[in-house]
Coordinates of C-alpha atoms in Angstrom, one line a residue:
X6 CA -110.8 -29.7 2.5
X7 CA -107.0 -30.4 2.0
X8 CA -105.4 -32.2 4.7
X9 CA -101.5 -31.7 5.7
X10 CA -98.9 -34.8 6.0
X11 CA -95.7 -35.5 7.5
X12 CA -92.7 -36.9 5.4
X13 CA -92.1 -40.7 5.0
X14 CA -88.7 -41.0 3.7
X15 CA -85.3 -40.5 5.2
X16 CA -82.7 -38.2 5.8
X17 CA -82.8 -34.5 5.2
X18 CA -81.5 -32.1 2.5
X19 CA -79.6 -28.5 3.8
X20 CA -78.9 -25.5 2.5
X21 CA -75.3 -24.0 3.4
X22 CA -75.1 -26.5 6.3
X23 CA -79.0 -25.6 7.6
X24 CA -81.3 -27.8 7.7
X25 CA -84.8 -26.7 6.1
X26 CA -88.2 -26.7 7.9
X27 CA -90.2 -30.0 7.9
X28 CA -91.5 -30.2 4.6
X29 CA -95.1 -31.1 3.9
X30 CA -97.4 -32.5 1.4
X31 CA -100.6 -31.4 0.9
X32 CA -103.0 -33.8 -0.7
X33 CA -106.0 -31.3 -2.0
X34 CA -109.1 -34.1 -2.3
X35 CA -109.4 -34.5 -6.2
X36 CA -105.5 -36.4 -4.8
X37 CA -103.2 -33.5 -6.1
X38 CA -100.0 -32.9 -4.9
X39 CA -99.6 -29.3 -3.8
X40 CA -96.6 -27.8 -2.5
X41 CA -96.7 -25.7 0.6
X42 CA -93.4 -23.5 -0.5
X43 CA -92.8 -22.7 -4.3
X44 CA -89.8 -20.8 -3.7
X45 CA -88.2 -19.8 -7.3
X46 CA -84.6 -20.4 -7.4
X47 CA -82.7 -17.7 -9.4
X48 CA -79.1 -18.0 -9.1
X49 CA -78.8 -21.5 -7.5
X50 CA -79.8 -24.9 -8.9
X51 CA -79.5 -25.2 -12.4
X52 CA -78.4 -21.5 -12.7
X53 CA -75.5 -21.7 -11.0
X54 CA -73.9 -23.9 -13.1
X55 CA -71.6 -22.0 -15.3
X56 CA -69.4 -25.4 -16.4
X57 CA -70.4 -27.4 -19.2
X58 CA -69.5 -31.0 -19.0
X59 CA -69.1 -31.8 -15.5
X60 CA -71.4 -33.1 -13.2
X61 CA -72.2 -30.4 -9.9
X62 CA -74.1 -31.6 -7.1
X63 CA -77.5 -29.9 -6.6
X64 CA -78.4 -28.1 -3.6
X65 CA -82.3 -29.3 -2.6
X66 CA -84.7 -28.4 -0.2
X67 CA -87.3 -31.0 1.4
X68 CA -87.2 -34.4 2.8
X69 CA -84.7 -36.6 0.7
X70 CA -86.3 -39.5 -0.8
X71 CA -84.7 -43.0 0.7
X72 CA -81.5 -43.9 -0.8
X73 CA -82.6 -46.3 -3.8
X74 CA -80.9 -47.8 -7.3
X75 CA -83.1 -49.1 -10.1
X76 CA -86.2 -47.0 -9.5
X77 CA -87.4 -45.4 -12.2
X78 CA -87.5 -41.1 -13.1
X79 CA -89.1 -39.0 -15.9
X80 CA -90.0 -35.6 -16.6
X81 CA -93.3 -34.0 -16.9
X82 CA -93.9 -30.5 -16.8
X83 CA -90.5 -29.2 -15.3
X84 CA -91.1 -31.9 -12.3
X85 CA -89.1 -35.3 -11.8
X86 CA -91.4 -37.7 -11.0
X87 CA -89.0 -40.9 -9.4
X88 CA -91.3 -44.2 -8.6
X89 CA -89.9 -47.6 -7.1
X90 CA -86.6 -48.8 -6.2
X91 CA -84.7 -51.3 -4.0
X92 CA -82.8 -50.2 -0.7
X93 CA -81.2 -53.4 1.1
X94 CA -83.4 -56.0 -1.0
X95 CA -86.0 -53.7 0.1
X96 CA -88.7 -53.0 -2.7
X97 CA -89.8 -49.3 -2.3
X98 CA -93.1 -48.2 -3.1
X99 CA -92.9 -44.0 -2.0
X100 CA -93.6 -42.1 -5.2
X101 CA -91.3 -39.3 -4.9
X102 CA -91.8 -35.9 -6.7
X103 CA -88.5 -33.3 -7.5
X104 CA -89.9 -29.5 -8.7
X105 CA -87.4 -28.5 -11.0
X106 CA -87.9 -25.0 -10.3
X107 CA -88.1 -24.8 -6.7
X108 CA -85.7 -27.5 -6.3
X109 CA -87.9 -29.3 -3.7
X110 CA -88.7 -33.0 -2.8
X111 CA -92.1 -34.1 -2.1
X112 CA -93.7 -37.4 -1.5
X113 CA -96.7 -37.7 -3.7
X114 CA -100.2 -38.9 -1.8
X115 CA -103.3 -39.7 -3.3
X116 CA -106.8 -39.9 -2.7
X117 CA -109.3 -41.4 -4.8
X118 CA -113.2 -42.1 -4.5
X119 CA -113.0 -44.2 -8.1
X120 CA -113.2 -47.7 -7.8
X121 CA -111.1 -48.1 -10.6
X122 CA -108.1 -46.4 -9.1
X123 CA -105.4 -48.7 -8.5
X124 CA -101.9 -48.2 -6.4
X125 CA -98.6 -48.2 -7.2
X126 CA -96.8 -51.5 -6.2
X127 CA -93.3 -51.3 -4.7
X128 CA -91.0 -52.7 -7.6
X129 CA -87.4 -52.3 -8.5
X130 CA -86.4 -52.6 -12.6
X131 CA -89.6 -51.5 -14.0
X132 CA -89.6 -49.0 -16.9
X133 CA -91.1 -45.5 -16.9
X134 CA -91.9 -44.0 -20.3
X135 CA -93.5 -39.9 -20.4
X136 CA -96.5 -40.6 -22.3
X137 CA -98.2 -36.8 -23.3
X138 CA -98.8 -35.8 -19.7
X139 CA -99.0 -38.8 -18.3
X140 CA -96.5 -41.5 -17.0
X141 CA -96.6 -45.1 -18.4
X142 CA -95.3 -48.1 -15.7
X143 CA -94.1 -50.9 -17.1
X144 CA -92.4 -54.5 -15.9
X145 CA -90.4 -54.5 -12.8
X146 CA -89.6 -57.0 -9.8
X147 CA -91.6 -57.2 -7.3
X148 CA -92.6 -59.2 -4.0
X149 CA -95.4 -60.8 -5.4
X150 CA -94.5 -61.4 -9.4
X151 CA -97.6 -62.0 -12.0
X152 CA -97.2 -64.4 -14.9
X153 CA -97.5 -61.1 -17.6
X154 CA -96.5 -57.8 -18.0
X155 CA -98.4 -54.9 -16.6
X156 CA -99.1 -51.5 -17.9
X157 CA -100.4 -48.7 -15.4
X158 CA -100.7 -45.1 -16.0
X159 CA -100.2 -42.5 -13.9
X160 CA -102.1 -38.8 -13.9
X161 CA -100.1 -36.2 -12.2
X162 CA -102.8 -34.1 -12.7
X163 CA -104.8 -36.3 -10.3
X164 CA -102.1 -37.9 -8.6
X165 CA -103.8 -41.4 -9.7
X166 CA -102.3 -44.8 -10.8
X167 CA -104.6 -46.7 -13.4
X168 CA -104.2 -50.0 -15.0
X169 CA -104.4 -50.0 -18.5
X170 CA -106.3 -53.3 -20.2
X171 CA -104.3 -54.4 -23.2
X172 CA -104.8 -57.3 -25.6
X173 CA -102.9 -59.7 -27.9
X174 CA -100.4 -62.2 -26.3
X175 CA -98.7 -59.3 -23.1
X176 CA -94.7 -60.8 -22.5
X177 CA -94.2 -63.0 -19.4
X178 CA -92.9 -60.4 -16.1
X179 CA -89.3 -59.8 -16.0
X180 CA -86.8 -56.2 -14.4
X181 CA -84.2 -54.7 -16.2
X182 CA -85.5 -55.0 -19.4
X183 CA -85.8 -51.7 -21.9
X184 CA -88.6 -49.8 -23.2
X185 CA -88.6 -47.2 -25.9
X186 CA -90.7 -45.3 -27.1
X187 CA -90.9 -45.6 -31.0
X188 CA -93.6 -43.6 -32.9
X189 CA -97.0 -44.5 -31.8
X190 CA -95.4 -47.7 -30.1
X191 CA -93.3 -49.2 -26.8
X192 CA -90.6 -51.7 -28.0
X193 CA -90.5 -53.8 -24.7
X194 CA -86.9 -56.2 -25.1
X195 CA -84.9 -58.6 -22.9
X196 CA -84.7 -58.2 -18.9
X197 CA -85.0 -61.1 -16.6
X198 CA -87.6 -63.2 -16.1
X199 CA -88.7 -66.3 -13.8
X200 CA -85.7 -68.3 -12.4
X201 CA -83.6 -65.5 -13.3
X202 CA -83.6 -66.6 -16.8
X203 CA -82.2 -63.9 -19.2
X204 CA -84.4 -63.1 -22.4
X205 CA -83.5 -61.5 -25.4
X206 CA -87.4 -61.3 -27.0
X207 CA -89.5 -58.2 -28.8
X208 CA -92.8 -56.9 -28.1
X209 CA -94.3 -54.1 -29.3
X210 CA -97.0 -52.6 -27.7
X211 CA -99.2 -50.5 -30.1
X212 CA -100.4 -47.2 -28.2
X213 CA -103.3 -46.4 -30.3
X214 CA -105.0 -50.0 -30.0
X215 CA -103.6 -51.4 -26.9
X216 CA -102.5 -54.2 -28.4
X217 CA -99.1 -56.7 -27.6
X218 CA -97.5 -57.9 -31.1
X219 CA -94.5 -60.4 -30.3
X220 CA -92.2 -59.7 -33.7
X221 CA -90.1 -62.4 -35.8
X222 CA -86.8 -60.2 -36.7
X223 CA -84.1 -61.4 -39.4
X224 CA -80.3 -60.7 -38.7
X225 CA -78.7 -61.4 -35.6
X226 CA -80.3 -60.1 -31.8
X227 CA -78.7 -59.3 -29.1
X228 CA -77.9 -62.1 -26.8
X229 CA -80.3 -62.4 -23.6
X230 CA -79.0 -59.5 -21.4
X231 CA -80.1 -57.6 -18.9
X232 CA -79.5 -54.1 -17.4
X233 CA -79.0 -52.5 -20.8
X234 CA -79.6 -49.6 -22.0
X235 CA -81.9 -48.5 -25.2
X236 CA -82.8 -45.7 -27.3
X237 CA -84.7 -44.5 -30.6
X238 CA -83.7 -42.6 -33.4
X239 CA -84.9 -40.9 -36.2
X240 CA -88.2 -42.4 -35.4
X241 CA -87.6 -45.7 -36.2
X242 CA -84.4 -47.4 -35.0
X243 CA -83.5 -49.3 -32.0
X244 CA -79.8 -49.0 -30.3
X245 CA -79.2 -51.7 -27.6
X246 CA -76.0 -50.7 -25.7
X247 CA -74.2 -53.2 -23.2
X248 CA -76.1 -55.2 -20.2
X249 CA -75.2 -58.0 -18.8
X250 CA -75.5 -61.8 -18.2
X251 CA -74.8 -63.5 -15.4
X252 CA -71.3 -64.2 -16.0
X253 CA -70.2 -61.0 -18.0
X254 CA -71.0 -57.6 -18.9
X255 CA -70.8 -56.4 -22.6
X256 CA -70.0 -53.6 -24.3
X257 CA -71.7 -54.2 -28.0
X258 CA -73.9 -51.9 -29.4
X259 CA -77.2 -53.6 -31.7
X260 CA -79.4 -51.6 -34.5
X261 CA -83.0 -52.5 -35.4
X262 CA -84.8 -51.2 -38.1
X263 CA -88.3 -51.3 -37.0
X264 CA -89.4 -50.8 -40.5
X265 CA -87.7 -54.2 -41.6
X266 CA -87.2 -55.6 -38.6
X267 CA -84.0 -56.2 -39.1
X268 CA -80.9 -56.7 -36.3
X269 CA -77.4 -55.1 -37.3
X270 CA -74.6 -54.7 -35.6
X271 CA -73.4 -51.1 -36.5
X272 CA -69.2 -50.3 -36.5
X273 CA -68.6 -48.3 -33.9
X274 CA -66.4 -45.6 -34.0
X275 CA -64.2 -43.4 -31.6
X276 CA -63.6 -44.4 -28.2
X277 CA -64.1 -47.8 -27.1
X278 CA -66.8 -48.5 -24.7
X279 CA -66.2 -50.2 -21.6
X280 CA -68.4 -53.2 -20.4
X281 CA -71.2 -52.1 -18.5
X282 CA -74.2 -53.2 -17.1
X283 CA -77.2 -51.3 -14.8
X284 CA -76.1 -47.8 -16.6
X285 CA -78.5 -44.7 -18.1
X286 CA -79.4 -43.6 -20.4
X287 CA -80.9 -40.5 -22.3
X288 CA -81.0 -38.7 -25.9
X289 CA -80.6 -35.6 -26.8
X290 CA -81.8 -35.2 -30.3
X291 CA -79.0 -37.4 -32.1
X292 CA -77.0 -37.5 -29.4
X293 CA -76.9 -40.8 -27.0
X294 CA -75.9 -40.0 -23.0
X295 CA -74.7 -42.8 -21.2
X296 CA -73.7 -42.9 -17.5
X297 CA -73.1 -45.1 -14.8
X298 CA -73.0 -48.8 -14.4
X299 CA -70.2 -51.2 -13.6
X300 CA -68.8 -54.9 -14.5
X301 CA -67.1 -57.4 -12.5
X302 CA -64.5 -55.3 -12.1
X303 CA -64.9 -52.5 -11.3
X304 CA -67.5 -49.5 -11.8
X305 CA -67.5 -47.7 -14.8
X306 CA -66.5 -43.8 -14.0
X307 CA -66.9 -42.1 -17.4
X308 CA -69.6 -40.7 -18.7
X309 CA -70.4 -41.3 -22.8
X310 CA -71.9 -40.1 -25.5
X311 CA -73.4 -41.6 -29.0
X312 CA -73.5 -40.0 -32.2
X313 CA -76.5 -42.2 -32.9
X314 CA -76.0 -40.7 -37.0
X315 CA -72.4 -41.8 -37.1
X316 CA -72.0 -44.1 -34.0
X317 CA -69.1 -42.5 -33.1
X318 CA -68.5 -42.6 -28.8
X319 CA -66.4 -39.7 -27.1
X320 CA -66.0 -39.1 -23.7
X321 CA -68.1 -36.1 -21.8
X322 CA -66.3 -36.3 -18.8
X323 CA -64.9 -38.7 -16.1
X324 CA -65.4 -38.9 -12.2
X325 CA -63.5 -40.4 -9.4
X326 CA -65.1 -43.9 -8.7
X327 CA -67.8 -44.1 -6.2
X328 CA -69.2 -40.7 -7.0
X329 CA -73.0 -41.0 -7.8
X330 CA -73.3 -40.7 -11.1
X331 CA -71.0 -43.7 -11.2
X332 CA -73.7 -45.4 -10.0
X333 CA -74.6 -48.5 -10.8
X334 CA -78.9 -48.5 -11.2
X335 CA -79.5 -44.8 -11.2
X336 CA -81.7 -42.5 -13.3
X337 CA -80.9 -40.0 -15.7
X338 CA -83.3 -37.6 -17.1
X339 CA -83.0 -34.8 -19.3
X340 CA -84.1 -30.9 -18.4
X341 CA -84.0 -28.0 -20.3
X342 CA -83.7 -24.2 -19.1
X343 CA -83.0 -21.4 -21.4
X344 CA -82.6 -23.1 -24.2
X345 CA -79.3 -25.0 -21.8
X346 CA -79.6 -29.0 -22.0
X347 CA -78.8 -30.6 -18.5
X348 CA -78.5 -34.4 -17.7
X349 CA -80.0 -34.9 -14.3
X350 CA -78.8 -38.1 -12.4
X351 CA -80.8 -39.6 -9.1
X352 CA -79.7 -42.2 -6.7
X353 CA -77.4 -45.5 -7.2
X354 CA -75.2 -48.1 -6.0
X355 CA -71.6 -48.0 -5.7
X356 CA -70.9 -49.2 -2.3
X357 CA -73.7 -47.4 -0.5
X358 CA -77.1 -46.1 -1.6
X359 CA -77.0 -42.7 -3.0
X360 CA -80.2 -40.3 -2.8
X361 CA -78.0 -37.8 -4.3
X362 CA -79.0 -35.1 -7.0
X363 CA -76.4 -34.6 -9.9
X364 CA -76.4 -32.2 -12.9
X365 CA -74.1 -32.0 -16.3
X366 CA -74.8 -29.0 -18.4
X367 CA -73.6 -30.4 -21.4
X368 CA -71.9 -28.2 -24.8
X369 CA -73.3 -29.9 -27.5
X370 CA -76.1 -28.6 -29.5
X371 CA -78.5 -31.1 -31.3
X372 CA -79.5 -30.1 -35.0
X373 CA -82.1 -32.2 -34.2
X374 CA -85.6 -30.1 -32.3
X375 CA -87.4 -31.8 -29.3
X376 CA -90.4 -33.0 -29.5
X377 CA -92.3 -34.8 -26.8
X378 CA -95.2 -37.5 -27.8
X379 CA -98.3 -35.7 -26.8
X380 CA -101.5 -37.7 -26.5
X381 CA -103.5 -35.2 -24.5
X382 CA -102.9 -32.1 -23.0
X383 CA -103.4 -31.4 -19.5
X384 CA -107.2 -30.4 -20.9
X385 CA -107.4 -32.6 -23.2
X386 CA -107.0 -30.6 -26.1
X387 CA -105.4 -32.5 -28.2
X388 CA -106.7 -36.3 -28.3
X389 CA -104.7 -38.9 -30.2
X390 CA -105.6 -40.0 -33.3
X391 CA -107.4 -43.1 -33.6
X392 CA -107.4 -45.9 -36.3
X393 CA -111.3 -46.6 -38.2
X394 CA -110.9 -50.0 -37.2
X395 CA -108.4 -50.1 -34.4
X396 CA -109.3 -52.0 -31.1
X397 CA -108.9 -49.1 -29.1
X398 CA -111.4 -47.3 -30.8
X399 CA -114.0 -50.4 -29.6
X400 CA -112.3 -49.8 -26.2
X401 CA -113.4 -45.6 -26.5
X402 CA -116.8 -46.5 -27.4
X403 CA -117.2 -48.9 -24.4
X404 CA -116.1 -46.1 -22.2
X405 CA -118.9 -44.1 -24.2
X406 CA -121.4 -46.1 -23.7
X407 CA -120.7 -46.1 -20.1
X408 CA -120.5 -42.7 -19.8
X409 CA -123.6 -41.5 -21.6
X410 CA -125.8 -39.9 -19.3
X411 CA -129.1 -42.1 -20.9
X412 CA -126.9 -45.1 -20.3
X413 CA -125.7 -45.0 -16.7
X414 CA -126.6 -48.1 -14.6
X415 CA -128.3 -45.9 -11.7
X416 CA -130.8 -44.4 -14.4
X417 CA -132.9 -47.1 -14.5
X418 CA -132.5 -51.2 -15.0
X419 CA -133.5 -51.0 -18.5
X420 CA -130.7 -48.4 -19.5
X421 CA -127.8 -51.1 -17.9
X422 CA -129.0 -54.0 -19.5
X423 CA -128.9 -52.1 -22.7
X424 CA -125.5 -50.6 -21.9
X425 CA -124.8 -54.3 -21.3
X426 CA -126.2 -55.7 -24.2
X427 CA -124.4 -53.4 -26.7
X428 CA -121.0 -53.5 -24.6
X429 CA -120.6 -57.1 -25.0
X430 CA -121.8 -56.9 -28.6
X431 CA -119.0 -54.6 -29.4
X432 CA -116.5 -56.9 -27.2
X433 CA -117.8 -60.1 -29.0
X434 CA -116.8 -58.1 -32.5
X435 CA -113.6 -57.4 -30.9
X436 CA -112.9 -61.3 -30.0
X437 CA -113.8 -62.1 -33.4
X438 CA -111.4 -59.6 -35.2
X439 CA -108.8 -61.2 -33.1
X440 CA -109.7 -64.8 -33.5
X441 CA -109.4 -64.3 -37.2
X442 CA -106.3 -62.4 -37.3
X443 CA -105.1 -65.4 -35.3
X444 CA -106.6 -68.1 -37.8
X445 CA -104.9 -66.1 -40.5
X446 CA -101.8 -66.2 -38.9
X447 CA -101.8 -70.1 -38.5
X448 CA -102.9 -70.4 -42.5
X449 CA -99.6 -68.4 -43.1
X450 CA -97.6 -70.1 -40.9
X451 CA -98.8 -73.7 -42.1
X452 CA -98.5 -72.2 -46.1
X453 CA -95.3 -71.3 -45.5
X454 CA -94.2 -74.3 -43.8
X455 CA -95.5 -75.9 -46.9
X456 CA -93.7 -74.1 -49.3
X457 CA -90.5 -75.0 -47.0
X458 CA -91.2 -78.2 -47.7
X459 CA -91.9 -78.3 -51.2
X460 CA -88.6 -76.1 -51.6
X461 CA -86.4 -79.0 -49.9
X462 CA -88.1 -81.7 -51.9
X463 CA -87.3 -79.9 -55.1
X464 CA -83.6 -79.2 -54.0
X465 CA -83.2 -82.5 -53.4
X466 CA -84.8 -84.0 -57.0
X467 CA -82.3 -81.7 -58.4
X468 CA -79.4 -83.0 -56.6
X469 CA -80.7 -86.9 -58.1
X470 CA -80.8 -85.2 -61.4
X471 CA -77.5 -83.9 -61.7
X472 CA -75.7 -86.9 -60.2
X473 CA -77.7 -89.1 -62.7
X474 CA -76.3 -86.2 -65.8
X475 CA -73.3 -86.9 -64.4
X476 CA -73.5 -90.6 -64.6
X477 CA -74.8 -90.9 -67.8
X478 CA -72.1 -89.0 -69.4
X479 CA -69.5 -91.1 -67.4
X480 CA -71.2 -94.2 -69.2
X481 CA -71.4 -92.5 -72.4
X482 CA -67.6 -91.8 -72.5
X483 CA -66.6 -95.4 -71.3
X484 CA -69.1 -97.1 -74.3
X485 CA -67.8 -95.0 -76.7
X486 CA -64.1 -96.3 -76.2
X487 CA -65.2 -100.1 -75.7
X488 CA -67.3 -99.5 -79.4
X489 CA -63.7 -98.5 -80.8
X490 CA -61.5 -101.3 -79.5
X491 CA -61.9 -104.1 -82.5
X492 CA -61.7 -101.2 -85.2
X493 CA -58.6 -100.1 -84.3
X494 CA -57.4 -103.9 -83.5
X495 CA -58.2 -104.4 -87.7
X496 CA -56.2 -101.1 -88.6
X497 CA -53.4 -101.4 -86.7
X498 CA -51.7 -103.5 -89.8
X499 CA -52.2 -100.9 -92.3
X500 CA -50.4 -98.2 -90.2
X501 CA -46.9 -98.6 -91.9
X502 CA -48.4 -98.0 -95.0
X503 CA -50.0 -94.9 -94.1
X504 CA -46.2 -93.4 -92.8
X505 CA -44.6 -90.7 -95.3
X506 CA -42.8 -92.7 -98.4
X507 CA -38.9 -91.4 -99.0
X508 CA -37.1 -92.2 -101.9
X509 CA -33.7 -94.8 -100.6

């Protein structure tokens, strides 16, 4: 039986100066989410908006969510999904909930009877990724840091948070670092870590196995930054924009080719950026959104875009300083209605916590088509595919096994022990795979060391050779004159009489 819940957060939205009814949650038992009032919205919200490139307020109904900057906000299914954030050095932890539709906040509460079912810890500069229907969490500060990286995954089907087992070497914690989604993968770089130390690493999470790779790039990185902002194109490159240190803010912009695994720095073109730190982010097929952030200045009040296929930055559209989406720390998301692109901006810091709502309907039109990385439908329709040999696939036949119905533990004692048995048979394969990929990688690594070595050596008997060339035909020259002294000293006599003869 679904049970009915008072708000937790602060302040109030109104329409027209009224203030709406109490909203509620209800929290059906599978832990859904269910709002009491669906009220379409026809010619307000989104729809009123005739302008294109200028950010409107948004009217809301519902509880407002706590003023916050650096939480996190995605898009599933025409709702905006906002987890995490920090309020007065406070870490928040209310999952808040924005039907795009109806225009409505909601606080999200779940119930669970699965022992498996893990909550969502109150964090500030994690990094939220829409994975298929389902939310990926990854990174962030917290109260109580761990030594690695977590993944968790969130179900807003069942309103559920999960923790997601990975293997390979997972990056040490750190906040404000990026995460993009490239292909099949998450390209985790930078942030802050322990001590506040800035990093300026790359790992690459591999979706379909699970698995953390930490990747040795050629060219020149990015310097350890912070508070930047990333994005993918074309499937395979990464753009870092910006971020700072803790003594400046910068305003570079860095390719890599995650085919080569390569760093560039691309020419920019157009206007020139300002330096920025704690702004968003979004893409619109080619095109690169960026709003918000500041330096040690000031706060940046324009709002950017990238031509990510000719890196050329123009100017959307600017807004007096202190406004929201000036924000330093806030979210932007991207929704679609009608075939109209809007950039939707939450929350912020620029002077005061904002839990604002903001909307650009912006003019240009991508030649580029939207597609969003499915790995299941909400039925699970349409399953990712997996690798012969990939670890994940070891990780789905665990889950098999367990889930057999001949298998399960309360069946009988001799069903779990056999569950057991072949469970850590299959893990024990797994370990193996990955102690010889790592064995492999230390015979590469001490080969090519080697041939380093061996490279030097020969440089440098090559260097003794030429000098000795060099001597020898120094000597060679100096003989050759010595030999030719006394010959010339007999000769030099007979010289008149080899002179032309005249007639006196």
């Amino acid at each position: 039986m679904a049970t009915v819940q008072g708000p937790m957060a602060i302040g109030s939205a109104s329409h027209n100066g009224i203030a709406p009814e109490e909203p509620k949650v209800v929290v059906a038992e599978n832990g859904k989410a269910v709002d009491v009032q669906e009220k379409e919205i026809s010619m307000e919200g989104f729809c009123s908006i005739s302008a294109y490139d200028q950010w409107t307020p948004l009217s809301v109904s519902g509880q407002l969510p706590r003023p916050r900057y650096k939480h996190g906000a995605v898009v599933i299914q025409q709702k905006m999904y906002v987890f995490g954030g920090n309020h007065n050095g406070r870490y928040l932890g209310d999952p808040q909930v924005l039907d795009l539709k109806s225009l409505s906040w909601s606080m999200l509460e779940a119930k669970s009877e699965s022992a498996e079912a893990v909550s969502f810890a109150a964090c500030a500069g994690h990094s939220l990724i829409p994975w298929g229907n389902k939310i990926l969490c990854l990174a962030g500060h917290s109260r109580e840091p761990t030594e690695s990286l977590s993944v968790k995954e969130f179900d807003p089907q069942t309103c559920t948070w999960s923790s997601l087992r990975t293997y390979g070497s997972s990056p040490s914690s750190r906040g404000g670092q990026s995460v993009t989604l490239v292909g099949d993968t998450l390209v985790v770089f930078g942030g802050e870590g322990h001590g506040r130390s800035l990093l300026n690493d790359l790992h690459i999470l591999d979706l379909e196995t699970m698995t953390w790779d930490e990747f040795e790039t050629t060219g020149t990185p990015p310097s350890p930054r912070s508070e930047h902002a990333a994005a993918c194109f074309a499937e395979r490159y990464l753009l870092i924009f910006g971020g700072g240190s803790h003594s400046t803010c910068f305003s570079d912009l860095h390719l890599l080719d995650t085919q080569t695994m390569e760093w560039s720095r691309p020419e920019q073109q157009g206007v020139t950026p300002e330096p920025r730190a704690g702004h968003a982010g979004v893409t619109i097929g080619e095109y690169w959104f960026i709003t918000g952030g500041g330096n040690s200045r000031k706060g940046v009040t324009d709002t950017l875009v990238l031509n990510m296929s000719t890196y050329e930055w123009s100017v959307v559209t600017g807004l007096e300083a202190r406004a929201p989406p000036t924000s330093e720390g806030s979210s932007l998301v991207m929704h679609t209605i009608d075939g109209e692109n809007f950039l939707v901006s939450f929350g912020g810091y620029s002077g005061r916590y904002s839990n604002q709502v903001y909307a650009l309907k912006t003019s240009l039109k991508s030649s580029i088509p939207f597609q969003q990385k499915t790995e299941t439908d909400i039925n699970g329709t349409t399953p990712i595919s997996i690798p012969e040999n990939s670890s994940r696939k070891v990780i789905f036949e665990i889950e098999e096994l367990k889930d057999k119905p001949g298998n399960r533990a309360d069946t009988s004692k001799t069903s779990a022990q056999v569950v057991k048995g072949e469970r850590n048979q299959i893990e024990d394969r797994l370990n193996q795979e990955q102690l010889q990929s790592l064995h492999l990688k230390q015979e590469l690594a001490t080969v090519e060391n080697r041939n380093a070595e061996l490279t030097e050596e020969i440089h440098l008997v090559l260097d003794q050779l030429s000098a000795e060339q060099m001597r020898a035909s120094k000597l060679e020259t100096t003989q050759g004159r010595a030999d030719l002294a006394p010959e010339r000293t007999e000769l030099e006599p007979l010289l008149p009489l080899l002179e032309p003869w005249s007639p006196s």
